[in-house]
């Protein structure tokens, strides 16, 4: 059966941004635009924006890459999960470490660990740098909460 144009939504997105804190809102804006074009993409938006912001900020603040190197973001919906990747040219690897309750910094990965379904860090192809990824499960929507999976069979009268 031939697919119509409406079915040709982008399944993956990638962009390179300046490695500076001011680029974080642009990365989140790109994610919102990507999710707006996906069927039921809004189910990922709140958690995904928070996680992307944390991962992007970590790539900018903690990377030992030269300042002229770009940070790449990638998004893809795979098997009803949103995969977020943040690539940088730095050599360091993120790790969870304890921070004092009154510290205002150092909690980003705790949020990622708590809100992502799973996350990790991998070397980049070609051996330069790394990427940190997170899988985000969809938040239930109103109809999911009220009707469960049977929402598809509910017909308005």
JSON list of C-alpha atoms in Angstrom, two decimals:
[
{"chain": "A", "resi": 1, "resn": "UNK", "atom": "CA", "xyz": [0.00, 0.00, 0.00]},
{"chain": "A", "resi": 2, "resn": "UNK", "atom": "CA", "xyz": [1.56, 3.36, -0.97]},
{"chain": "A", "resi": 3, "resn": "UNK", "atom": "CA", "xyz": [2.29, 5.81, 1.80]},
{"chain": "A", "resi": 4, "resn": "UNK", "atom": "CA", "xyz": [0.94, 9.34, 1.55]},
{"chain": "A", "resi": 5, "resn": "UNK", "atom": "CA", "xyz": [2.91, 12.49, 2.31]},
{"chain": "A", "resi": 6, "resn": "UNK", "atom": "CA", "xyz": [1.47, 12.77, 5.83]},
{"chain": "A", "resi": 7, "resn": "UNK", "atom": "CA", "xyz": [3.20, 9.48, 6.70]},
{"chain": "A", "resi": 8, "resn": "UNK", "atom": "CA", "xyz": [6.64, 10.84, 5.73]},
{"chain": "A", "resi": 9, "resn": "UNK", "atom": "CA", "xyz": [7.43, 12.56, 8.98]},
{"chain": "A", "resi": 10, "resn": "UNK", "atom": "CA", "xyz": [11.08, 12.79, 9.96]},
{"chain": "A", "resi": 11, "resn": "UNK", "atom": "CA", "xyz": [11.99, 9.96, 12.25]},
{"chain": "A", "resi": 12, "resn": "UNK", "atom": "CA", "xyz": [15.45, 11.28, 13.12]},
{"chain": "A", "resi": 13, "resn": "UNK", "atom": "CA", "xyz": [16.88, 14.74, 13.64]},
{"chain": "A", "resi": 14, "resn": "UNK", "atom": "CA", "xyz": [20.45, 15.98, 14.07]},
{"chain": "A", "resi": 15, "resn": "UNK", "atom": "CA", "xyz": [21.98, 19.45, 14.42]},
{"chain": "A", "resi": 16, "resn": "UNK", "atom": "CA", "xyz": [25.30, 20.94, 15.49]},
{"chain": "A", "resi": 17, "resn": "UNK", "atom": "CA", "xyz": [25.29, 23.88, 17.87]},
{"chain": "A", "resi": 18, "resn": "UNK", "atom": "CA", "xyz": [27.93, 26.16, 19.35]},
{"chain": "A", "resi": 19, "resn": "UNK", "atom": "CA", "xyz": [29.51, 24.80, 22.51]},
{"chain": "A", "resi": 20, "resn": "UNK", "atom": "CA", "xyz": [28.24, 27.56, 24.79]},
{"chain": "A", "resi": 21, "resn": "UNK", "atom": "CA", "xyz": [25.51, 27.79, 27.43]},
{"chain": "A", "resi": 22, "resn": "UNK", "atom": "CA", "xyz": [23.46, 30.22, 25.33]},
{"chain": "A", "resi": 23, "resn": "UNK", "atom": "CA", "xyz": [22.82, 27.42, 22.80]},
{"chain": "A", "resi": 24, "resn": "UNK", "atom": "CA", "xyz": [20.89, 25.30, 25.33]},
{"chain": "A", "resi": 25, "resn": "UNK", "atom": "CA", "xyz": [17.52, 27.03, 24.71]},
{"chain": "A", "resi": 26, "resn": "UNK", "atom": "CA", "xyz": [18.00, 26.57, 20.96]},
{"chain": "A", "resi": 27, "resn": "UNK", "atom": "CA", "xyz": [18.59, 22.84, 21.47]},
{"chain": "A", "resi": 28, "resn": "UNK", "atom": "CA", "xyz": [15.36, 22.62, 23.50]},
{"chain": "A", "resi": 29, "resn": "UNK", "atom": "CA", "xyz": [13.48, 24.60, 20.83]},
{"chain": "A", "resi": 30, "resn": "UNK", "atom": "CA", "xyz": [14.68, 22.16, 18.16]},
{"chain": "A", "resi": 31, "resn": "UNK", "atom": "CA", "xyz": [13.49, 19.25, 20.29]},
{"chain": "A", "resi": 32, "resn": "UNK", "atom": "CA", "xyz": [10.05, 20.85, 20.76]},
{"chain": "A", "resi": 33, "resn": "UNK", "atom": "CA", "xyz": [9.76, 21.41, 16.99]},
{"chain": "A", "resi": 34, "resn": "UNK", "atom": "CA", "xyz": [10.81, 17.82, 16.28]},
{"chain": "A", "resi": 35, "resn": "UNK", "atom": "CA", "xyz": [8.27, 16.42, 18.75]},
{"chain": "A", "resi": 36, "resn": "UNK", "atom": "CA", "xyz": [5.51, 18.69, 17.41]},
{"chain": "A", "resi": 37, "resn": "UNK", "atom": "CA", "xyz": [5.92, 16.97, 14.05]},
{"chain": "A", "resi": 38, "resn": "UNK", "atom": "CA", "xyz": [5.68, 13.48, 15.52]},
{"chain": "A", "resi": 39, "resn": "UNK", "atom": "CA", "xyz": [2.41, 11.67, 16.17]},
{"chain": "A", "resi": 40, "resn": "UNK", "atom": "CA", "xyz": [1.70, 12.08, 19.88]},
{"chain": "A", "resi": 41, "resn": "UNK", "atom": "CA", "xyz": [5.14, 13.62, 20.33]},
{"chain": "A", "resi": 42, "resn": "UNK", "atom": "CA", "xyz": [3.82, 15.88, 23.08]},
{"chain": "A", "resi": 43, "resn": "UNK", "atom": "CA", "xyz": [3.92, 12.88, 25.43]},
{"chain": "A", "resi": 44, "resn": "UNK", "atom": "CA", "xyz": [7.72, 13.23, 25.57]},
{"chain": "A", "resi": 45, "resn": "UNK", "atom": "CA", "xyz": [8.11, 17.01, 25.69]},
{"chain": "A", "resi": 46, "resn": "UNK", "atom": "CA", "xyz": [8.38, 17.91, 29.38]},
{"chain": "A", "resi": 47, "resn": "UNK", "atom": "CA", "xyz": [10.82, 15.22, 30.47]},
{"chain": "A", "resi": 48, "resn": "UNK", "atom": "CA", "xyz": [12.74, 15.30, 27.19]},
{"chain": "A", "resi": 49, "resn": "UNK", "atom": "CA", "xyz": [13.35, 19.05, 27.36]},
{"chain": "A", "resi": 50, "resn": "UNK", "atom": "CA", "xyz": [14.66, 18.78, 30.91]},
{"chain": "A", "resi": 51, "resn": "UNK", "atom": "CA", "xyz": [16.96, 15.87, 30.06]},
{"chain": "A", "resi": 52, "resn": "UNK", "atom": "CA", "xyz": [18.26, 17.51, 26.89]},
{"chain": "A", "resi": 53, "resn": "UNK", "atom": "CA", "xyz": [18.97, 20.71, 28.81]},
{"chain": "A", "resi": 54, "resn": "UNK", "atom": "CA", "xyz": [20.97, 18.81, 31.43]},
{"chain": "A", "resi": 55, "resn": "UNK", "atom": "CA", "xyz": [22.92, 16.73, 28.91]},
{"chain": "A", "resi": 56, "resn": "UNK", "atom": "CA", "xyz": [23.68, 19.74, 26.70]},
{"chain": "A", "resi": 57, "resn": "UNK", "atom": "CA", "xyz": [24.78, 21.85, 29.68]},
{"chain": "A", "resi": 58, "resn": "UNK", "atom": "CA", "xyz": [27.08, 19.02, 30.83]},
{"chain": "A", "resi": 59, "resn": "UNK", "atom": "CA", "xyz": [28.61, 18.76, 27.36]},
{"chain": "A", "resi": 60, "resn": "UNK", "atom": "CA", "xyz": [29.32, 22.50, 27.34]},
{"chain": "A", "resi": 61, "resn": "UNK", "atom": "CA", "xyz": [30.48, 22.93, 30.94]},
{"chain": "A", "resi": 62, "resn": "UNK", "atom": "CA", "xyz": [32.51, 19.78, 31.51]},
{"chain": "A", "resi": 63, "resn": "UNK", "atom": "CA", "xyz": [34.05, 19.04, 28.12]},
{"chain": "A", "resi": 64, "resn": "UNK", "atom": "CA", "xyz": [37.78, 19.41, 27.69]},
{"chain": "A", "resi": 65, "resn": "UNK", "atom": "CA", "xyz": [37.31, 19.85, 23.92]},
{"chain": "A", "resi": 66, "resn": "UNK", "atom": "CA", "xyz": [38.61, 23.03, 22.28]},
{"chain": "A", "resi": 67, "resn": "UNK", "atom": "CA", "xyz": [36.01, 25.83, 22.52]},
{"chain": "A", "resi": 68, "resn": "UNK", "atom": "CA", "xyz": [35.52, 25.96, 18.74]},
{"chain": "A", "resi": 69, "resn": "UNK", "atom": "CA", "xyz": [34.17, 22.38, 18.66]},
{"chain": "A", "resi": 70, "resn": "UNK", "atom": "CA", "xyz": [30.44, 21.99, 18.13]},
{"chain": "A", "resi": 71, "resn": "UNK", "atom": "CA", "xyz": [28.01, 19.98, 20.23]},
{"chain": "A", "resi": 72, "resn": "UNK", "atom": "CA", "xyz": [25.71, 17.73, 18.22]},
{"chain": "A", "resi": 73, "resn": "UNK", "atom": "CA", "xyz": [22.19, 16.81, 19.30]},
{"chain": "A", "resi": 74, "resn": "UNK", "atom": "CA", "xyz": [20.23, 13.92, 17.83]},
{"chain": "A", "resi": 75, "resn": "UNK", "atom": "CA", "xyz": [16.64, 12.86, 18.41]},
{"chain": "A", "resi": 76, "resn": "UNK", "atom": "CA", "xyz": [14.79, 9.78, 17.21]},
{"chain": "A", "resi": 77, "resn": "UNK", "atom": "CA", "xyz": [11.57, 8.04, 18.16]},
{"chain": "A", "resi": 78, "resn": "UNK", "atom": "CA", "xyz": [12.26, 4.32, 18.21]},
{"chain": "A", "resi": 79, "resn": "UNK", "atom": "CA", "xyz": [9.72, 1.73, 19.35]},
{"chain": "A", "resi": 80, "resn": "UNK", "atom": "CA", "xyz": [7.61, 4.31, 21.23]},
{"chain": "A", "resi": 81, "resn": "UNK", "atom": "CA", "xyz": [10.65, 5.72, 23.06]},
{"chain": "A", "resi": 82, "resn": "UNK", "atom": "CA", "xyz": [12.43, 8.99, 22.40]},
{"chain": "A", "resi": 83, "resn": "UNK", "atom": "CA", "xyz": [16.20, 8.65, 22.13]},
{"chain": "A", "resi": 84, "resn": "UNK", "atom": "CA", "xyz": [18.17, 11.80, 22.87]},
{"chain": "A", "resi": 85, "resn": "UNK", "atom": "CA", "xyz": [21.89, 11.97, 22.13]},
{"chain": "A", "resi": 86, "resn": "UNK", "atom": "CA", "xyz": [24.36, 14.76, 22.88]},
{"chain": "A", "resi": 87, "resn": "UNK", "atom": "CA", "xyz": [27.76, 14.44, 21.19]},
{"chain": "A", "resi": 88, "resn": "UNK", "atom": "CA", "xyz": [30.89, 16.35, 22.14]},
{"chain": "A", "resi": 89, "resn": "UNK", "atom": "CA", "xyz": [34.60, 16.06, 21.39]},
{"chain": "A", "resi": 90, "resn": "UNK", "atom": "CA", "xyz": [35.67, 15.84, 25.03]},
{"chain": "A", "resi": 91, "resn": "UNK", "atom": "CA", "xyz": [37.50, 12.92, 26.58]},
{"chain": "A", "resi": 92, "resn": "UNK", "atom": "CA", "xyz": [35.77, 12.84, 29.97]},
{"chain": "A", "resi": 93, "resn": "UNK", "atom": "CA", "xyz": [32.93, 10.47, 30.78]},
{"chain": "A", "resi": 94, "resn": "UNK", "atom": "CA", "xyz": [29.95, 11.44, 32.94]},
{"chain": "A", "resi": 95, "resn": "UNK", "atom": "CA", "xyz": [29.44, 9.70, 36.24]},
{"chain": "A", "resi": 96, "resn": "UNK", "atom": "CA", "xyz": [27.05, 10.01, 39.12]},
{"chain": "A", "resi": 97, "resn": "UNK", "atom": "CA", "xyz": [28.68, 11.41, 42.23]},
{"chain": "A", "resi": 98, "resn": "UNK", "atom": "CA", "xyz": [27.19, 12.48, 45.49]},
{"chain": "A", "resi": 99, "resn": "UNK", "atom": "CA", "xyz": [26.75, 16.16, 46.15]},
{"chain": "A", "resi": 100, "resn": "UNK", "atom": "CA", "xyz": [25.76, 17.96, 49.31]},
{"chain": "A", "resi": 101, "resn": "UNK", "atom": "CA", "xyz": [22.08, 18.76, 49.68]},
{"chain": "A", "resi": 102, "resn": "UNK", "atom": "CA", "xyz": [22.75, 22.50, 49.66]},
{"chain": "A", "resi": 103, "resn": "UNK", "atom": "CA", "xyz": [24.91, 22.51, 46.51]},
{"chain": "A", "resi": 104, "resn": "UNK", "atom": "CA", "xyz": [23.31, 24.21, 43.53]},
{"chain": "A", "resi": 105, "resn": "UNK", "atom": "CA", "xyz": [25.39, 22.37, 40.94]},
{"chain": "A", "resi": 106, "resn": "UNK", "atom": "CA", "xyz": [26.17, 18.73, 40.28]},
{"chain": "A", "resi": 107, "resn": "UNK", "atom": "CA", "xyz": [22.65, 17.35, 40.19]},
{"chain": "A", "resi": 108, "resn": "UNK", "atom": "CA", "xyz": [22.12, 17.12, 36.44]},
{"chain": "A", "resi": 109, "resn": "UNK", "atom": "CA", "xyz": [22.98, 13.45, 36.09]},
{"chain": "A", "resi": 110, "resn": "UNK", "atom": "CA", "xyz": [20.84, 12.62, 39.11]},
{"chain": "A", "resi": 111, "resn": "UNK", "atom": "CA", "xyz": [17.89, 14.09, 37.21]},
{"chain": "A", "resi": 112, "resn": "UNK", "atom": "CA", "xyz": [18.86, 12.18, 34.09]},
{"chain": "A", "resi": 113, "resn": "UNK", "atom": "CA", "xyz": [19.19, 8.98, 36.10]},
{"chain": "A", "resi": 114, "resn": "UNK", "atom": "CA", "xyz": [15.83, 9.51, 37.80]},
{"chain": "A", "resi": 115, "resn": "UNK", "atom": "CA", "xyz": [13.77, 10.61, 34.78]},
{"chain": "A", "resi": 116, "resn": "UNK", "atom": "CA", "xyz": [15.23, 8.66, 31.86]},
{"chain": "A", "resi": 117, "resn": "UNK", "atom": "CA", "xyz": [14.12, 5.11, 31.32]},
{"chain": "A", "resi": 118, "resn": "UNK", "atom": "CA", "xyz": [17.80, 4.36, 30.81]},
{"chain": "A", "resi": 119, "resn": "UNK", "atom": "CA", "xyz": [20.90, 6.32, 29.80]},
{"chain": "A", "resi": 120, "resn": "UNK", "atom": "CA", "xyz": [24.55, 5.80, 29.02]},
{"chain": "A", "resi": 121, "resn": "UNK", "atom": "CA", "xyz": [27.72, 7.08, 27.42]},
{"chain": "A", "resi": 122, "resn": "UNK", "atom": "CA", "xyz": [29.52, 5.72, 24.34]},
{"chain": "A", "resi": 123, "resn": "UNK", "atom": "CA", "xyz": [32.61, 6.66, 22.33]},
{"chain": "A", "resi": 124, "resn": "UNK", "atom": "CA", "xyz": [31.89, 8.41, 19.05]},
{"chain": "A", "resi": 125, "resn": "UNK", "atom": "CA", "xyz": [32.61, 6.78, 15.71]},
{"chain": "A", "resi": 126, "resn": "UNK", "atom": "CA", "xyz": [36.10, 7.75, 14.62]},
{"chain": "A", "resi": 127, "resn": "UNK", "atom": "CA", "xyz": [37.35, 7.83, 18.19]},
{"chain": "A", "resi": 128, "resn": "UNK", "atom": "CA", "xyz": [37.00, 11.57, 18.86]},
{"chain": "A", "resi": 129, "resn": "UNK", "atom": "CA", "xyz": [34.87, 12.35, 21.87]},
{"chain": "A", "resi": 130, "resn": "UNK", "atom": "CA", "xyz": [31.76, 10.68, 23.19]},
{"chain": "A", "resi": 131, "resn": "UNK", "atom": "CA", "xyz": [28.01, 10.87, 23.20]},
{"chain": "A", "resi": 132, "resn": "UNK", "atom": "CA", "xyz": [25.63, 10.62, 26.11]},
{"chain": "A", "resi": 133, "resn": "UNK", "atom": "CA", "xyz": [22.21, 9.18, 25.35]},
{"chain": "A", "resi": 134, "resn": "UNK", "atom": "CA", "xyz": [18.95, 8.83, 27.21]},
{"chain": "A", "resi": 135, "resn": "UNK", "atom": "CA", "xyz": [15.73, 6.96, 26.43]},
{"chain": "A", "resi": 136, "resn": "UNK", "atom": "CA", "xyz": [12.53, 8.72, 27.41]},
{"chain": "A", "resi": 137, "resn": "UNK", "atom": "CA", "xyz": [9.28, 6.81, 27.87]},
{"chain": "A", "resi": 138, "resn": "UNK", "atom": "CA", "xyz": [6.10, 8.62, 26.83]},
{"chain": "A", "resi": 139, "resn": "UNK", "atom": "CA", "xyz": [4.13, 10.27, 29.60]},
{"chain": "A", "resi": 140, "resn": "UNK", "atom": "CA", "xyz": [0.52, 9.11, 29.61]},
{"chain": "A", "resi": 141, "resn": "UNK", "atom": "CA", "xyz": [-1.87, 11.58, 28.02]},
{"chain": "A", "resi": 142, "resn": "UNK", "atom": "CA", "xyz": [-5.31, 12.47, 29.33]},
{"chain": "A", "resi": 143, "resn": "UNK", "atom": "CA", "xyz": [-7.09, 9.87, 27.22]},
{"chain": "A", "resi": 144, "resn": "UNK", "atom": "CA", "xyz": [-4.55, 7.23, 28.24]},
{"chain": "A", "resi": 145, "resn": "UNK", "atom": "CA", "xyz": [-5.22, 7.97, 31.90]},
{"chain": "A", "resi": 146, "resn": "UNK", "atom": "CA", "xyz": [-9.01, 7.97, 31.50]},
{"chain": "A", "resi": 147, "resn": "UNK", "atom": "CA", "xyz": [-9.55, 5.26, 28.92]},
{"chain": "A", "resi": 148, "resn": "UNK", "atom": "CA", "xyz": [-6.31, 3.27, 28.94]},
{"chain": "A", "resi": 149, "resn": "UNK", "atom": "CA", "xyz": [-5.31, 1.64, 25.67]},
{"chain": "A", "resi": 150, "resn": "UNK", "atom": "CA", "xyz": [-8.96, 1.41, 24.63]},
{"chain": "A", "resi": 151, "resn": "UNK", "atom": "CA", "xyz": [-8.94, 5.14, 23.81]},
{"chain": "A", "resi": 152, "resn": "UNK", "atom": "CA", "xyz": [-8.44, 4.29, 20.14]},
{"chain": "A", "resi": 153, "resn": "UNK", "atom": "CA", "xyz": [-11.78, 2.51, 20.06]},
{"chain": "A", "resi": 154, "resn": "UNK", "atom": "CA", "xyz": [-13.73, 5.33, 21.76]},
{"chain": "A", "resi": 155, "resn": "UNK", "atom": "CA", "xyz": [-15.91, 7.17, 19.26]},
{"chain": "A", "resi": 156, "resn": "UNK", "atom": "CA", "xyz": [-17.32, 10.65, 19.91]},
{"chain": "A", "resi": 157, "resn": "UNK", "atom": "CA", "xyz": [-21.09, 10.84, 19.51]}
]
